[in-house]
Amino acid sequence: MRGKWRLVALAVVLVPSSLLALDAACPPDLSRAGRLSTELRDSSGGILNVAVTSDGFWRLRPRMDGVAPLYRSLLLAREDRWFAWHPGVNPLSVLRASWQVLRHGRVVSGGSTIAMQTVRLLHPEYHHARNWRGIPAKLLEMARAVQLQAHLGREGVLALYETLVPMGGNVEGVRSASLIWFGHEPDRLSREEASLLVAIPQSPTSRRPDRHQEAARRGAAHVLDIAQYGKPDSSAAIWPDMRWHRFPAFAQHLTARFGRDAGPVETMLDRHIQSGTEQTILSQMEQWSGSGADMAALVIRNRDRAVLAYVGGGHYFGSTGMVDAGMVDMVRAIRSPGSTLKPFLYAMAFDHALAAPDTLIADVPLQASTYAPHNFDHRWHGDVTARRALQWSLNIPAVALLARLGPDRFLAALRAAGMTVRLPRGATSAGLSLALGGVGVRMEDLAALYAGLASGGIMAPLTLRRDGRTVENGRLCSASSAAAVLDSLRDTSLPDGVAKPERPIAYKTGTSYGFRDAWSVGVSPLYTIVVWSGRKDGSPRPGAYGLTASGPVLFRLFDLLPPEAPLTVAAPERRGRLGAGLARLGQSVMAQGPRILFPPKGAVIDSSEEQPVDLRVEKGKPPYRWMVDGRTLPGSFPGQSPVWTPSKEQDGPGFHRLTVQDSAGRSDSIDVRLMVEAQDVAAQ
């Protein structure tokens, strides 16, 4: 007798222990439920975009309390009346089904509970396998159902079922089905809609709503009859219009950025601004149809770096003539920034007392070792203030400042501020071309740095998600230098046809070497916008400048934003001249170098007879090189005499810049005026 009690006691201990060990060794596999469609949401929670899962389904998890209670009432009435009482398997249903099999030799009614059906949904491969049938498979399914409900509880099992239940085609889950078949969230299901969503899973193919509406309606009527809700009116007026409702398709590149199976992604995007930005870009691209040109843009809120609009390109699925080019996200692509890094260079130069906004810098031909930059218009402007040099985006002053500041110091500061900077292939350190865009950067980093200028020089990465935290990367420059740079850029010339905006906008353009990238950046007190245009394959677009290709779109995008109050705080005023170190590359070069004796500054020259003009120079170190508007004159080489014969073809009436450069790279420039005497007499 004692031996029997010992066996019983041993069984009482071993059986639960064995079950617990088995449960720990073989926990429920919920991986399929974790593969949810990436669902991009705007700042208000609305859907912007949805992508299919990696296994090809539209699968959305219902939001908390996001399913109408009527649906669950109908579901349990049809599928599992004793759901609230059993542990995952209904013993009475199992006994009934077993008795019917023994009596009739076939399955008359199933004994599956919601938990058992959910197990099959989690493992569809078992359900469809030929060798996975019969009593052993059913017993394992029942064990898994009990295990699943023990782990998740009844609410957890229902949530899984509502996420995975097949709803026709590649639609899975109650929420996906409600949005696709009815066009609204499942918290607003009508009686007929709820009954349809209960009926479709019983035969997802033959009751697919957009193909077999009558069969779906008959199934729904049967559900209502079983649930004792009464048979619905057969008139079509009470039934929903069951057609495929497409999901919104905003921010395709951002959706792809989060990858497949990411589930709900709460972003900072503003639906109105995102939609308007996409429409504006597509409208501009229609004018470029057939050129292969594309466009991308970011709209940022400065105070928290929130991304309000994200457009990585105009046509995600292509139409620019390049295979798969549409899917390239230009917000993240590495491209040359052109002149858009110059404001940060000037801000750092102001901080290091190398210059101030009113400092005079010599914009003259410059030879720095083997590097001889020139301005974009191939002209020189003599003494200009740093403020004016930045507004005009002159290259020589920027290179001179970088030479004094140090390219590696500037590069390190950019990287410390969070910018990814890629050096040219084979380069191990930065060179002076860094000032003119001789590196690769990302649009998102450029936007973050400009938003940092609006925040007093404090740098931080962009915020894409609502649950993201803004982490500061430190300062790139002082608040006073940032304000001085922005104040200078507010007087930059606007694109043709663009009226002066009501809001204060600091504006900078950039055009990369070979016309491969055309940039426009605008910074207002509250917002920063960056616009890029070009070809995604990096091929040139001759004549596409930042000012003309991207500038007009930038100001149209600012018109989408809420109005801002006028700027009332002026930038601090700084005055001064270049330090002695920088003078070697700048202003003092003119004092120590050559000086033009003839023609005199401001001379008026009659060019009607195309006679040669006498050219004379003093000081400096010969041989000399003479240039007119950046064009080297004949005879400007050792052993030759320079000759300038103004011609109507090359040198029309008006002012021209005459420059002489000695062998040490020092130069002098003057402006002269060419006139045609006959025309001037007639005009009088």
XYZ file of C-alpha atoms in Angstrom:
684
model
C 0.000 0.000 0.000
C 2.807 2.325 0.898
C 4.468 1.568 -2.427
C 1.369 2.715 -4.285
C 1.281 6.011 -2.389
C 4.929 6.491 -3.127
C 4.253 6.033 -6.825
C 1.374 8.498 -6.631
C 3.533 11.021 -4.806
C 6.303 10.512 -7.322
C 3.873 11.022 -10.159
C 2.520 14.179 -8.535
C 6.038 15.552 -8.475
C 7.407 14.237 -11.761
C 4.474 14.916 -14.076
C 4.277 18.684 -13.407
C 8.055 18.900 -13.366
C 8.251 17.096 -16.700
C 5.593 19.348 -18.188
C 7.419 22.451 -16.979
C 10.705 21.164 -18.380
C 9.051 20.335 -21.691
C 7.471 23.783 -21.797
C 10.814 25.435 -21.141
C 12.516 23.311 -23.801
C 9.786 23.886 -26.417
C 8.218 27.321 -25.795
C 5.544 28.645 -28.173
C 7.022 29.923 -31.432
C 5.489 33.371 -31.966
C 7.898 34.488 -34.691
C 5.260 34.568 -37.401
C 3.127 36.940 -35.333
C 6.171 39.194 -34.979
C 6.482 39.645 -38.738
C 4.136 42.599 -39.052
C 3.771 44.929 -42.005
C 5.824 48.072 -41.647
C 3.187 50.702 -40.936
C 4.408 54.283 -41.179
C 2.307 56.662 -39.085
C 2.320 60.461 -39.022
C 2.624 62.625 -35.942
C -1.124 62.280 -35.307
C -1.152 58.498 -35.638
C -2.641 58.371 -39.141
C -1.372 55.867 -41.698
C 1.134 57.228 -44.227
C 2.310 53.976 -45.777
C 2.127 50.212 -45.304
C 4.468 47.566 -46.742
C 3.881 43.824 -47.081
C 5.782 41.517 -44.746
C 8.827 39.517 -45.776
C 6.547 36.524 -46.354
C 4.277 38.593 -48.606
C 1.236 39.428 -46.460
C -0.621 42.530 -45.430
C -0.499 41.859 -41.703
C -1.333 44.574 -39.162
C -1.765 44.122 -35.433
C -4.997 45.697 -34.131
C -4.496 48.723 -31.932
C -5.365 48.456 -28.252
C -9.165 48.441 -27.919
C -9.162 48.908 -31.689
C -11.677 46.170 -32.594
C -15.433 46.630 -32.235
C -16.812 44.439 -29.389
C -19.496 43.197 -31.790
C -16.848 41.370 -33.829
C -15.645 39.375 -30.831
C -19.188 38.535 -29.836
C -19.915 37.118 -33.286
C -16.542 35.340 -33.445
C -16.992 33.535 -30.132
C -20.599 32.697 -30.915
C -19.492 31.079 -34.192
C -16.135 29.539 -33.235
C -15.774 29.077 -29.470
C -18.783 29.643 -27.185
C -16.911 28.316 -24.126
C -13.774 30.413 -24.745
C -14.069 32.165 -21.370
C -14.128 28.845 -19.456
C -11.748 26.293 -20.973
C -7.910 26.244 -20.765
C -7.362 26.289 -24.539
C -9.084 22.991 -25.319
C -12.805 22.387 -24.734
C -13.132 18.859 -23.277
C -16.821 18.622 -24.147
C -16.185 19.562 -27.762
C -13.384 17.013 -27.981
C -15.609 14.255 -26.584
C -18.449 15.180 -28.966
C -16.165 15.246 -31.984
C -14.590 11.912 -30.972
C -17.998 10.249 -30.563
C -19.123 11.505 -33.985
C -15.981 10.158 -35.636
C -16.547 6.737 -34.030
C -20.218 6.703 -34.949
C -20.059 8.015 -38.512
C -16.499 7.131 -39.466
C -15.777 10.708 -40.481
C -15.499 14.196 -39.005
C -18.985 15.631 -38.581
C -18.101 18.702 -36.525
C -14.805 20.056 -35.382
C -13.736 20.590 -31.825
C -11.219 23.347 -32.498
C -11.088 26.288 -30.128
C -9.735 29.772 -30.859
C -6.478 28.726 -29.194
C -6.187 25.610 -31.393
C -6.879 27.637 -34.527
C -4.248 30.158 -33.444
C -1.693 27.349 -33.123
C -2.400 26.415 -36.751
C -2.076 30.064 -37.786
C 1.309 30.261 -36.104
C 2.442 27.124 -37.968
C 0.743 27.058 -41.400
C 3.463 24.720 -42.668
C 2.181 21.980 -40.346
C -1.404 22.530 -41.372
C -0.593 22.050 -45.069
C 1.922 19.194 -44.717
C 0.605 15.805 -45.852
C 2.485 13.930 -43.163
C 1.069 16.168 -40.460
C -2.394 14.708 -40.129
C -4.298 12.328 -37.896
C -4.692 11.862 -34.181
C -1.021 12.497 -33.160
C -1.043 15.837 -34.918
C -4.362 16.787 -33.295
C -3.070 15.818 -29.854
C 0.046 17.940 -30.332
C -2.140 20.827 -31.512
C -4.253 20.532 -28.370
C -1.153 20.484 -26.153
C 0.214 23.545 -27.903
C -3.141 25.330 -27.504
C -3.120 24.749 -23.739
C 0.501 25.880 -23.591
C -0.243 29.012 -25.654
C -3.155 30.064 -23.494
C -1.155 29.407 -20.338
C 1.577 31.727 -21.616
C -0.525 34.503 -23.118
C -3.894 34.342 -21.425
C -7.196 34.595 -23.229
C -6.721 38.193 -24.343
C -3.291 37.370 -25.734
C -4.643 34.409 -27.692
C -7.446 36.539 -29.138
C -4.970 39.262 -30.122
C -2.823 36.700 -31.952
C -5.841 35.273 -33.740
C -7.018 38.725 -34.789
C -3.544 39.433 -36.188
C -3.029 36.202 -38.160
C -6.482 35.049 -39.269
C -6.647 34.731 -43.106
C -8.971 37.213 -44.774
C -8.698 36.398 -48.461
C -5.734 36.730 -50.808
C -2.620 37.887 -48.988
C -4.631 39.763 -46.347
C -4.234 38.600 -42.760
C -5.772 39.916 -39.582
C -8.900 41.784 -38.659
C -7.357 45.248 -38.950
C -5.793 44.620 -42.350
C -9.072 43.217 -43.622
C -11.137 46.113 -42.294
C -8.827 48.700 -43.862
C -8.511 46.885 -47.191
C -12.071 45.595 -47.671
C -14.021 48.413 -45.962
C -11.612 51.360 -45.938
C -11.710 52.091 -42.181
C -10.357 50.907 -38.837
C -12.079 47.889 -37.200
C -13.290 49.897 -34.212
C -16.110 51.166 -36.450
C -17.347 47.826 -37.814
C -21.044 47.585 -38.557
C -23.008 44.414 -37.867
C -22.690 43.258 -41.474
C -18.968 44.092 -41.667
C -18.246 42.248 -38.429
C -20.129 39.179 -39.631
C -18.190 39.220 -42.901
C -14.867 39.226 -41.036
C -16.030 36.198 -39.040
C -17.223 34.367 -42.164
C -14.292 34.960 -44.529
C -11.696 32.862 -42.585
C -13.924 29.762 -42.880
C -13.158 29.784 -46.621
C -10.762 32.621 -47.448
C -10.483 31.853 -51.157
C -14.124 31.210 -52.057
C -15.337 34.096 -49.860
C -12.739 36.681 -50.880
C -14.852 39.856 -50.855
C -13.538 41.590 -53.987
C -14.064 38.441 -56.108
C -16.919 36.499 -54.513
C -19.173 39.023 -52.813
C -22.328 36.873 -52.855
C -20.577 33.913 -51.252
C -19.125 36.226 -48.612
C -22.554 37.681 -47.880
C -24.161 34.255 -47.543
C -21.469 33.231 -45.099
C -21.964 36.430 -43.111
C -25.729 35.888 -42.982
C -25.124 32.400 -41.613
C -22.875 33.841 -38.886
C -25.596 36.276 -37.845
C -28.143 33.483 -37.813
C -25.972 31.272 -35.568
C -25.298 34.196 -33.235
C -29.074 34.818 -33.115
C -28.726 38.361 -34.397
C -31.395 37.702 -36.974
C -30.971 37.358 -40.713
C -30.006 40.664 -42.311
C -31.984 42.408 -44.977
C -30.942 41.008 -48.352
C -30.931 44.441 -50.008
C -27.459 45.544 -51.127
C -27.813 48.831 -49.219
C -26.867 47.281 -45.874
C -23.771 45.532 -47.185
C -20.483 47.422 -47.468
C -18.818 48.111 -50.804
C -16.279 45.306 -50.670
C -13.470 46.380 -52.964
C -9.721 46.700 -52.498
C -8.943 49.974 -50.749
C -5.288 50.859 -51.292
C -3.176 52.050 -48.405
C -1.692 55.558 -48.601
C 1.753 55.600 -50.219
C 3.495 58.626 -48.712
C 7.200 58.658 -47.769
C 8.128 55.527 -49.694
C 11.851 55.924 -49.054
C 11.386 56.387 -45.313
C 9.139 53.308 -45.176
C 11.838 51.297 -46.941
C 14.434 52.731 -44.564
C 12.766 51.013 -41.603
C 12.787 47.711 -43.492
C 10.191 44.955 -43.695
C 8.426 43.456 -40.677
C 9.016 46.573 -38.568
C 5.403 46.838 -37.427
C 3.978 50.244 -36.483
C 6.473 53.119 -36.764
C 5.380 56.365 -35.127
C 7.114 59.230 -36.944
C 7.243 63.009 -36.608
C 6.019 63.531 -40.191
C 3.292 66.094 -40.741
C 0.750 64.661 -43.194
C -0.051 68.005 -44.822
C 3.592 69.018 -45.225
C 4.641 65.552 -46.453
C 1.877 65.454 -49.040
C 2.555 69.007 -50.207
C 6.300 68.362 -50.457
C 5.773 65.257 -52.586
C 3.315 67.026 -54.878
C 5.643 70.006 -55.302
C 8.585 67.784 -56.215
C 6.566 65.651 -58.637
C 5.227 68.792 -60.293
C 8.781 70.055 -60.812
C 9.946 66.694 -62.125
C 7.188 66.661 -64.720
C 8.868 69.699 -66.243
C 12.113 67.707 -66.440
C 10.464 64.632 -67.949
C 12.887 62.598 -70.023
C 15.997 64.279 -68.634
C 16.728 61.647 -65.976
C 16.722 64.369 -63.315
C 15.425 63.643 -59.835
C 14.783 65.643 -56.674
C 14.771 65.035 -52.924
C 13.913 67.190 -49.904
C 13.807 67.322 -46.114
C 11.725 69.655 -43.962
C 12.951 70.008 -40.370
C 11.529 71.688 -37.268
C 14.519 73.364 -35.679
C 13.659 73.201 -31.974
C 13.593 69.382 -31.752
C 15.065 68.420 -35.162
C 11.767 66.703 -36.023
C 11.563 65.571 -39.654
C 8.237 66.950 -40.902
C 8.666 65.818 -44.521
C 10.984 63.186 -45.992
C 11.229 62.728 -49.764
C 14.149 60.594 -50.921
C 13.301 60.969 -54.594
C 10.471 61.748 -56.958
C 9.466 58.315 -58.288
C 10.139 55.395 -55.962
C 9.199 52.780 -58.533
C 11.144 54.494 -61.308
C 10.304 56.598 -64.382
C 13.565 58.522 -64.700
C 14.953 56.107 -67.277
C 17.328 54.302 -64.872
C 16.541 50.789 -63.662
C 15.799 50.695 -59.918
C 17.123 54.254 -59.521
C 13.848 55.345 -57.949
C 14.513 53.253 -54.853
C 17.804 55.031 -54.128
C 17.218 57.255 -51.093
C 18.948 60.579 -51.773
C 18.419 61.660 -48.162
C 21.022 59.046 -47.187
C 23.137 58.951 -50.341
C 26.697 60.292 -50.282
C 26.957 63.317 -52.607
C 29.183 66.340 -53.035
C 27.798 69.289 -51.033
C 29.115 71.959 -53.386
C 29.337 75.257 -51.511
C 26.866 74.336 -48.771
C 29.639 73.771 -46.183
C 30.887 77.361 -46.448
C 28.579 78.795 -43.746
C 30.078 76.426 -41.163
C 33.583 77.360 -42.265
C 32.819 81.069 -41.819
C 31.194 80.420 -38.427
C 34.307 78.635 -37.198
C 36.537 81.353 -38.667
C 34.545 83.977 -36.733
C 34.948 81.948 -33.539
C 38.710 81.648 -34.005
C 39.055 85.391 -34.673
C 40.307 84.734 -38.191
C 37.629 87.000 -39.636
C 34.461 88.905 -38.829
C 31.486 89.696 -41.067
C 32.974 93.086 -42.058
C 36.542 91.838 -42.461
C 37.943 92.615 -45.910
C 39.214 89.569 -47.789
C 41.010 89.783 -51.127
C 39.178 87.847 -53.823
C 42.098 87.543 -56.231
C 43.767 84.633 -58.051
C 45.244 82.264 -55.510
C 47.889 79.575 -55.823
C 48.155 77.347 -52.742
C 50.798 74.717 -53.448
C 49.417 72.746 -56.392
C 45.825 73.898 -55.777
C 44.611 76.924 -57.745
C 40.882 77.457 -57.155
C 38.757 79.958 -59.010
C 35.286 81.367 -58.557
C 32.293 79.757 -60.192
C 31.861 82.722 -62.553
C 35.602 82.742 -63.360
C 35.881 86.348 -62.147
C 37.630 88.067 -59.245
C 36.145 90.854 -57.178
C 39.064 92.374 -55.296
C 38.476 93.394 -51.679
C 35.149 92.091 -50.367
C 33.801 91.702 -46.845
C 33.465 88.225 -45.401
C 29.721 88.806 -45.303
C 29.629 89.600 -49.007
C 31.979 86.736 -49.860
C 29.590 84.320 -48.157
C 26.518 85.819 -49.822
C 28.163 85.597 -53.245
C 29.620 82.170 -52.387
C 33.072 83.229 -53.555
C 35.565 80.383 -53.604
C 38.875 82.209 -53.128
C 37.978 83.765 -49.733
C 36.600 80.437 -48.519
C 39.768 78.586 -49.483
C 41.881 81.304 -47.862
C 39.941 80.964 -44.620
C 40.217 77.185 -44.679
C 43.962 77.416 -45.271
C 44.273 79.446 -42.078
C 41.791 77.420 -40.029
C 43.183 74.080 -41.189
C 41.283 71.523 -43.305
C 41.746 68.733 -40.776
C 40.445 70.898 -37.933
C 37.381 71.822 -39.978
C 36.812 68.172 -40.959
C 37.116 67.028 -37.341
C 34.578 69.660 -36.244
C 32.079 68.543 -38.883
C 32.428 64.932 -37.845
C 32.142 65.802 -34.162
C 28.894 67.602 -34.999
C 27.491 64.345 -36.368
C 28.195 64.685 -40.077
C 29.379 61.710 -42.082
C 32.142 63.038 -44.348
C 33.690 60.774 -46.955
C 37.052 61.805 -48.371
C 37.903 61.269 -52.035
C 39.132 57.800 -52.925
C 42.711 57.306 -51.824
C 42.809 60.445 -49.657
C 43.948 60.100 -46.056
C 43.354 63.680 -44.953
C 41.275 66.679 -45.949
C 42.550 69.253 -48.403
C 41.580 72.807 -49.296
C 38.928 71.487 -51.709
C 36.875 70.671 -48.596
C 35.684 74.296 -48.646
C 34.223 73.834 -52.130
C 32.561 70.458 -51.709
C 35.461 68.146 -52.468
C 34.082 65.465 -50.123
C 30.927 63.390 -49.830
C 28.129 64.073 -47.311
C 24.523 63.046 -46.667
C 21.523 65.322 -47.017
C 20.218 64.386 -43.567
C 23.501 65.432 -41.947
C 23.537 68.688 -43.893
C 19.992 69.431 -42.716
C 20.920 68.701 -39.104
C 23.887 71.080 -39.226
C 21.867 73.934 -40.724
C 19.141 73.389 -38.110
C 21.971 73.617 -35.581
C 22.830 77.112 -36.825
C 19.232 78.109 -36.093
C 19.683 76.670 -32.591
C 22.652 78.840 -31.724
C 25.306 76.443 -33.005
C 24.134 73.458 -30.929
C 24.217 70.346 -33.089
C 21.942 67.300 -32.796
C 20.812 64.491 -35.121
C 17.437 64.531 -36.806
C 14.436 62.974 -35.076
C 12.509 60.519 -37.251
C 10.429 58.663 -34.635
C 8.068 60.050 -32.034
C 9.719 57.934 -29.380
C 13.184 59.176 -30.381
C 15.177 61.430 -28.095
C 17.197 64.407 -29.273
C 20.815 63.875 -28.222
C 23.087 66.869 -28.558
C 26.405 66.452 -30.367
C 27.867 69.590 -28.809
C 28.598 72.934 -30.434
C 30.069 73.526 -33.853
C 30.227 77.274 -33.255
C 29.129 79.956 -30.813
C 25.640 81.425 -30.859
C 26.993 84.801 -31.986
C 28.851 83.292 -34.954
C 25.826 81.232 -35.950
C 23.666 84.356 -35.816
C 26.193 86.332 -37.870
C 26.269 83.661 -40.585
C 22.483 83.407 -40.782
C 22.166 87.184 -40.849
C 24.562 87.313 -43.799
C 22.669 84.620 -45.689
C 19.326 86.409 -45.314
C 20.524 88.903 -47.927
C 21.497 86.270 -50.494
C 20.018 86.880 -53.947
C 16.792 84.980 -54.564
C 16.092 82.848 -57.640
C 14.433 84.596 -60.582
C 10.673 84.820 -60.186
C 10.747 84.308 -56.405
C 9.275 87.165 -54.404
C 10.879 88.132 -51.102
C 9.235 85.852 -48.531
C 7.426 87.259 -45.528
C 9.339 85.013 -43.149
C 13.094 85.639 -42.637
C 14.997 82.947 -44.554
C 18.756 82.478 -44.562
C 19.461 80.965 -47.947
C 22.448 79.057 -49.365
C 22.942 77.221 -52.635
C 25.568 74.781 -53.807
C 26.535 73.242 -57.132
C 28.995 70.369 -57.240
C 31.785 69.914 -59.733
C 30.467 68.951 -63.152
C 26.885 69.982 -62.326
C 26.187 66.636 -60.645
C 24.408 68.041 -57.584
C 22.315 71.186 -57.237
C 21.540 72.157 -53.619
C 19.395 74.784 -51.964
C 19.130 75.186 -48.198
C 16.830 77.561 -46.351
C 16.793 78.305 -42.632
C 14.040 80.268 -40.926
C 13.743 80.751 -37.148
C 11.469 77.692 -36.895
C 12.265 75.485 -39.888
C 15.083 74.216 -42.094
C 14.554 72.893 -45.616
C 17.103 71.168 -47.836
C 16.426 70.461 -51.512
C 18.669 68.428 -53.811
C 18.334 67.860 -57.539
C 20.446 65.936 -59.980
C 20.761 62.505 -61.514
C 20.928 59.610 -59.083
C 23.623 57.865 -61.117
C 25.901 60.886 -60.655
C 26.039 61.889 -64.317
C 26.351 65.643 -65.049
C 23.450 68.014 -65.748
C 25.184 70.922 -67.496
C 23.656 74.263 -66.525
C 21.757 72.914 -63.498
C 22.775 75.298 -60.696
C 21.529 75.145 -57.136
C 20.044 78.625 -57.577
C 17.965 77.695 -60.620
C 17.362 73.940 -60.308
C 16.507 73.662 -56.598
C 16.027 77.221 -55.364
C 12.483 77.895 -56.648
C 11.234 74.599 -55.170
C 12.756 75.470 -51.788
C 10.682 78.647 -51.492
C 7.527 76.854 -52.629
C 8.071 74.372 -49.814
C 8.374 77.190 -47.282
C 4.929 78.319 -48.428
C 3.531 74.998 -47.122
C 4.632 75.794 -43.568
C 2.729 77.745 -40.902
C 3.558 81.472 -40.829
C 6.298 82.760 -38.543
C 6.758 85.976 -36.636
C 9.240 88.513 -38.084
C 12.798 88.300 -36.796
C 13.408 90.961 -34.158
C 16.910 90.106 -32.902
C 19.773 91.343 -35.071
C 23.053 89.491 -35.383
C 25.904 90.894 -33.283
C 28.178 93.199 -35.223
C 31.854 92.368 -35.587
C 34.480 94.358 -37.386
C 38.108 93.815 -38.169
C 40.595 92.780 -40.752
C 42.282 89.507 -41.449
C 45.024 88.347 -39.103
C 48.619 88.304 -40.214
C 48.606 84.555 -40.900
C 45.702 84.775 -43.286
C 47.040 87.915 -44.900
C 49.615 85.813 -46.702
C 46.838 84.274 -48.729
C 44.591 87.290 -48.751
C 44.715 91.024 -48.484
C 48.399 91.683 -47.785
C 49.264 89.833 -50.981
C 48.136 92.930 -52.837
C 50.464 95.225 -50.862
C 53.568 93.102 -51.418
C 52.759 91.845 -54.883
C 52.509 93.445 -58.341
C 50.629 96.679 -59.002
C 49.015 97.641 -62.295
C 50.350 100.976 -63.569
C 48.462 101.108 -66.851
C 45.662 101.258 -67.676
C 44.629 103.159 -64.533
C 41.775 102.002 -62.337
C 38.382 102.959 -63.849
C 39.873 103.824 -67.248
C 37.442 104.206 -70.172
C 38.772 102.525 -73.318
C 37.430 102.961 -76.822
C 37.092 99.476 -78.303
C 35.481 100.474 -81.604
C 38.714 100.040 -83.618
C 40.001 96.990 -81.689
C 43.405 98.541 -80.967
C 45.815 96.832 -78.511
C 45.841 98.213 -74.970
C 49.192 98.963 -73.345
C 49.710 96.889 -70.161
C 52.222 97.945 -67.511
C 53.045 96.569 -64.063
C 55.464 97.343 -61.252
C 56.778 95.366 -58.288
C 56.078 91.713 -57.834
C 58.219 88.915 -59.189
C 58.198 88.281 -62.959
C 57.141 86.614 -65.135
C 53.614 88.015 -65.019
C 50.348 86.504 -66.119
C 47.630 88.875 -67.383
C 43.911 87.988 -67.367
C 40.701 89.674 -68.414
C 37.606 88.373 -66.625
C 39.613 85.256 -65.757
C 40.707 84.670 -69.366
C 44.481 84.450 -69.825
C 45.725 86.913 -72.423
C 48.092 85.973 -75.267
C 51.749 86.540 -74.451
C 51.265 85.973 -70.722
C 54.103 83.482 -70.497
C 57.898 83.796 -69.993
C 59.655 85.404 -72.930
C 56.453 86.878 -74.401
C 54.827 90.326 -74.305
C 51.235 90.426 -73.132
C 48.698 91.689 -75.602
C 45.088 92.735 -74.983
C 43.114 93.716 -78.013
C 39.467 94.149 -76.947
C 37.088 92.527 -79.406
C 33.337 92.728 -79.785
C 33.054 88.947 -79.623
C 34.901 88.446 -76.339
C 34.857 91.859 -74.657
C 31.587 93.676 -75.147
C 30.796 97.180 -73.897
C 30.736 97.558 -70.119
C 33.019 96.920 -67.155
C 35.736 94.247 -67.221
C 38.145 92.966 -64.579
C 41.854 93.159 -65.530
C 44.198 91.095 -63.328
C 47.945 90.578 -63.213
C 49.559 87.723 -61.292
C 53.266 87.316 -60.560
C 55.272 84.102 -60.269
C 54.677 83.966 -56.497
C 50.915 83.879 -56.982
C 50.415 87.493 -55.808
C 48.106 89.650 -57.879
C 46.427 92.988 -58.465
C 43.117 93.733 -60.175
C 41.344 96.792 -61.527
C 38.083 97.481 -63.325
C 38.091 99.220 -66.715
C 35.215 100.177 -68.965
C 35.018 99.459 -72.675
C 32.930 101.779 -74.849
C 32.117 101.961 -78.540
C 32.484 105.634 -79.439
C 30.044 105.669 -82.342
C 27.282 104.151 -80.241
C 27.909 106.594 -77.372
C 27.706 109.632 -79.702
C 24.487 108.363 -81.217
C 23.052 107.852 -77.753
C 23.731 111.462 -76.835
